[in-house]
Amino acid sequence: MPTIIATDRDGQEHALAAKAGLSLMENLRDNDLDVAAICGGCCSCATCHVYVDADWLGALDPQAMDERELVQDSAHFRDGVSRLSCQIRVTDRLDGLRVTLAPED
Ligand code: FES
């Protein structure tokens, strides 16, 4: 069971006992972090926007074009570290992953 360290919008860190096989968005939501995820993970709302710790970027699967196009429209987009958490599949190799919830648009 991978542990994910998620920082909420108040700067509070949460160590989540994540479930592999679910998306990062589902893990954040299931642990009561404030992720609206209004499209349910269909890559069409960007309300699951997170910043990935730079040390972990290489461990993630590459960003697909549709995710890239959507997230870069966010007012809080940060080149290189912005990801949509619904597009990140949690696996055991992401044990220790650090992310920060982006501000709401
Ligand atoms: S939940 Fe809508 S884009 Fe991720």
PDB file of C-alpha atoms and ligand atoms in Angstrom:
ATOM      1  CA  MET A   1       0.000   0.000   0.000  1.00  0.00           C
ATOM      2  CA  PRO A   2       1.841   3.143  -1.161  1.00  0.00           C
ATOM      3  CA  THR A   3       1.942   6.207   1.048  1.00  0.00           C
ATOM      4  CA  ILE A   4       1.254   9.521  -0.632  1.00  0.00           C
ATOM      5  CA  ILE A   5       2.090  12.808   1.036  1.00  0.00           C
ATOM      6  CA  ALA A   6      -0.495  15.400   0.044  1.00  0.00           C
ATOM      7  CA  THR A   7      -0.379  19.041   1.098  1.00  0.00           C
ATOM      8  CA  ASP A   8      -3.762  20.724   1.259  1.00  0.00           C
ATOM      9  CA  ARG A   9      -4.558  24.356   0.442  1.00  0.00           C
ATOM     10  CA  ASP A  10      -3.861  25.384   4.039  1.00  0.00           C
ATOM     11  CA  GLY A  11      -0.347  23.982   3.825  1.00  0.00           C
ATOM     12  CA  GLN A  12      -1.174  20.978   5.995  1.00  0.00           C
ATOM     13  CA  GLU A  13       0.515  17.693   5.053  1.00  0.00           C
ATOM     14  CA  HIS A  14      -1.435  14.450   5.036  1.00  0.00           C
ATOM     15  CA  ALA A  15       0.122  10.989   4.764  1.00  0.00           C
ATOM     16  CA  LEU A  16      -2.385   8.902   2.858  1.00  0.00           C
ATOM     17  CA  ALA A  17      -2.480   5.124   2.821  1.00  0.00           C
ATOM     18  CA  ALA A  18      -3.251   5.044  -0.886  1.00  0.00           C
ATOM     19  CA  LYS A  19      -4.822   2.269  -2.887  1.00  0.00           C
ATOM     20  CA  ALA A  20      -2.842   1.113  -5.901  1.00  0.00           C
ATOM     21  CA  GLY A  21      -4.960   0.788  -9.009  1.00  0.00           C
ATOM     22  CA  LEU A  22      -7.049   3.851  -8.233  1.00  0.00           C
ATOM     23  CA  SER A  23      -6.236   7.270  -9.582  1.00  0.00           C
ATOM     24  CA  LEU A  24      -4.493   9.840  -7.451  1.00  0.00           C
ATOM     25  CA  MET A  25      -7.689  11.922  -7.564  1.00  0.00           C
ATOM     26  CA  GLU A  26      -9.730   9.017  -6.162  1.00  0.00           C
ATOM     27  CA  ASN A  27      -7.194   8.520  -3.387  1.00  0.00           C
ATOM     28  CA  LEU A  28      -7.229  12.219  -2.491  1.00  0.00           C
ATOM     29  CA  ARG A  29     -11.009  12.352  -2.497  1.00  0.00           C
ATOM     30  CA  ASP A  30     -11.374   9.111  -0.514  1.00  0.00           C
ATOM     31  CA  ASN A  31      -9.140  10.631   2.155  1.00  0.00           C
ATOM     32  CA  ASP A  32     -11.309  13.742   2.417  1.00  0.00           C
ATOM     33  CA  LEU A  33      -8.980  16.152   0.699  1.00  0.00           C
ATOM     34  CA  ASP A  34     -10.787  18.991  -1.009  1.00  0.00           C
ATOM     35  CA  VAL A  35     -10.728  17.814  -4.621  1.00  0.00           C
ATOM     36  CA  ALA A  36     -13.944  18.658  -6.446  1.00  0.00           C
ATOM     37  CA  ALA A  37     -13.309  16.339  -9.404  1.00  0.00           C
ATOM     38  CA  ILE A  38     -16.606  17.395 -10.888  1.00  0.00           C
ATOM     39  CA  CYS A  39     -16.156  15.444 -14.121  1.00  0.00           C
ATOM     40  CA  GLY A  40     -15.494  12.256 -12.178  1.00  0.00           C
ATOM     41  CA  GLY A  41     -12.097  11.684 -13.727  1.00  0.00           C
ATOM     42  CA  CYS A  42     -12.924  12.110 -17.404  1.00  0.00           C
ATOM     43  CA  CYS A  43     -10.198  14.702 -17.970  1.00  0.00           C
ATOM     44  CA  SER A  44     -12.645  17.477 -18.728  1.00  0.00           C
ATOM     45  CA  CYS A  45     -12.861  19.771 -15.678  1.00  0.00           C
ATOM     46  CA  ALA A  46      -9.364  20.374 -14.208  1.00  0.00           C
ATOM     47  CA  THR A  47     -10.797  20.577 -10.676  1.00  0.00           C
ATOM     48  CA  CYS A  48      -8.369  17.834  -9.631  1.00  0.00           C
ATOM     49  CA  HIS A  49      -5.292  19.954 -10.370  1.00  0.00           C
ATOM     50  CA  VAL A  50      -2.205  19.222  -8.268  1.00  0.00           C
ATOM     51  CA  TYR A  51       1.449  20.196  -8.264  1.00  0.00           C
ATOM     52  CA  VAL A  52       3.793  17.227  -8.252  1.00  0.00           C
ATOM     53  CA  ASP A  53       7.009  17.484  -6.263  1.00  0.00           C
ATOM     54  CA  ALA A  54       9.845  17.937  -8.739  1.00  0.00           C
ATOM     55  CA  ASP A  55      11.664  14.873  -7.389  1.00  0.00           C
ATOM     56  CA  TRP A  56       8.749  12.697  -8.483  1.00  0.00           C
ATOM     57  CA  LEU A  57       8.097  13.954 -11.981  1.00  0.00           C
ATOM     58  CA  GLY A  58      10.245  11.281 -13.574  1.00  0.00           C
ATOM     59  CA  ALA A  59       8.325   8.496 -11.862  1.00  0.00           C
ATOM     60  CA  LEU A  60       5.034   9.442 -13.497  1.00  0.00           C
ATOM     61  CA  ASP A  61       3.777   8.325 -16.851  1.00  0.00           C
ATOM     62  CA  PRO A  62       4.095  11.080 -19.443  1.00  0.00           C
ATOM     63  CA  GLN A  63       1.297  13.598 -19.665  1.00  0.00           C
ATOM     64  CA  ALA A  64      -1.143  12.952 -22.487  1.00  0.00           C
ATOM     65  CA  MET A  65      -1.942  15.779 -24.881  1.00  0.00           C
ATOM     66  CA  ASP A  66      -5.555  16.181 -23.694  1.00  0.00           C
ATOM     67  CA  GLU A  67      -4.451  16.474 -20.074  1.00  0.00           C
ATOM     68  CA  ARG A  68      -1.758  18.960 -21.011  1.00  0.00           C
ATOM     69  CA  GLU A  69      -4.183  21.128 -22.987  1.00  0.00           C
ATOM     70  CA  LEU A  70      -6.713  21.185 -20.155  1.00  0.00           C
ATOM     71  CA  VAL A  71      -4.353  21.860 -17.261  1.00  0.00           C
ATOM     72  CA  GLN A  72      -2.451  24.621 -19.005  1.00  0.00           C
ATOM     73  CA  ASP A  73      -5.707  26.590 -19.243  1.00  0.00           C
ATOM     74  CA  SER A  74      -5.829  26.758 -15.448  1.00  0.00           C
ATOM     75  CA  ALA A  75      -5.168  30.179 -13.918  1.00  0.00           C
ATOM     76  CA  HIS A  76      -2.797  28.397 -11.529  1.00  0.00           C
ATOM     77  CA  PHE A  77      -0.903  26.360 -14.106  1.00  0.00           C
ATOM     78  CA  ARG A  78       2.784  25.806 -13.338  1.00  0.00           C
ATOM     79  CA  ASP A  79       4.779  24.534 -16.224  1.00  0.00           C
ATOM     80  CA  GLY A  80       6.398  21.190 -15.544  1.00  0.00           C
ATOM     81  CA  VAL A  81       4.699  20.365 -12.241  1.00  0.00           C
ATOM     82  CA  SER A  82       0.981  20.821 -12.930  1.00  0.00           C
ATOM     83  CA  ARG A  83      -0.891  17.570 -13.371  1.00  0.00           C
ATOM     84  CA  LEU A  84      -4.491  16.437 -13.262  1.00  0.00           C
ATOM     85  CA  SER A  85      -4.647  13.906 -10.457  1.00  0.00           C
ATOM     86  CA  CYS A  86      -7.354  11.884 -12.184  1.00  0.00           C
ATOM     87  CA  GLN A  87      -4.823  11.058 -14.900  1.00  0.00           C
ATOM     88  CA  ILE A  88      -2.222   9.624 -12.506  1.00  0.00           C
ATOM     89  CA  ARG A  89      -2.669   5.937 -11.728  1.00  0.00           C
ATOM     90  CA  VAL A  90      -1.327   5.068  -8.294  1.00  0.00           C
ATOM     91  CA  THR A  91       1.057   2.131  -8.232  1.00  0.00           C
ATOM     92  CA  ASP A  92       3.370   0.734  -5.575  1.00  0.00           C
ATOM     93  CA  ARG A  93       6.317   2.452  -7.215  1.00  0.00           C
ATOM     94  CA  LEU A  94       4.757   5.799  -6.285  1.00  0.00           C
ATOM     95  CA  ASP A  95       5.274   5.069  -2.595  1.00  0.00           C
ATOM     96  CA  GLY A  96       6.324   8.403  -1.064  1.00  0.00           C
ATOM     97  CA  LEU A  97       4.904  10.576  -3.872  1.00  0.00           C
ATOM     98  CA  ARG A  98       4.457  14.186  -2.786  1.00  0.00           C
ATOM     99  CA  VAL A  99       1.784  16.431  -4.247  1.00  0.00           C
ATOM    100  CA  THR A 100       0.187  19.754  -3.366  1.00  0.00           C
ATOM    101  CA  LEU A 101      -3.384  20.688  -4.178  1.00  0.00           C
ATOM    102  CA  ALA A 102      -3.456  23.627  -6.568  1.00  0.00           C
ATOM    103  CA  PRO A 103      -5.676  26.593  -5.686  1.00  0.00           C
ATOM    104  CA  GLU A 104      -9.205  26.431  -7.055  1.00  0.00           C
ATOM    105  CA  ASP A 105      -9.727  28.370 -10.273  1.00  0.00           C
TER     106      ASP A 105
HETATM  107  S1  FES B   1     -11.565  15.067 -12.264  1.00  0.00           S
HETATM  108 FE1  FES B   1     -12.066  16.322 -13.930  1.00  0.00          FE
HETATM  109  S2  FES B   1     -10.208  16.558 -14.981  1.00  0.00           S
HETATM  110 FE2  FES B   1      -9.690  15.343 -13.286  1.00  0.00          FE
END
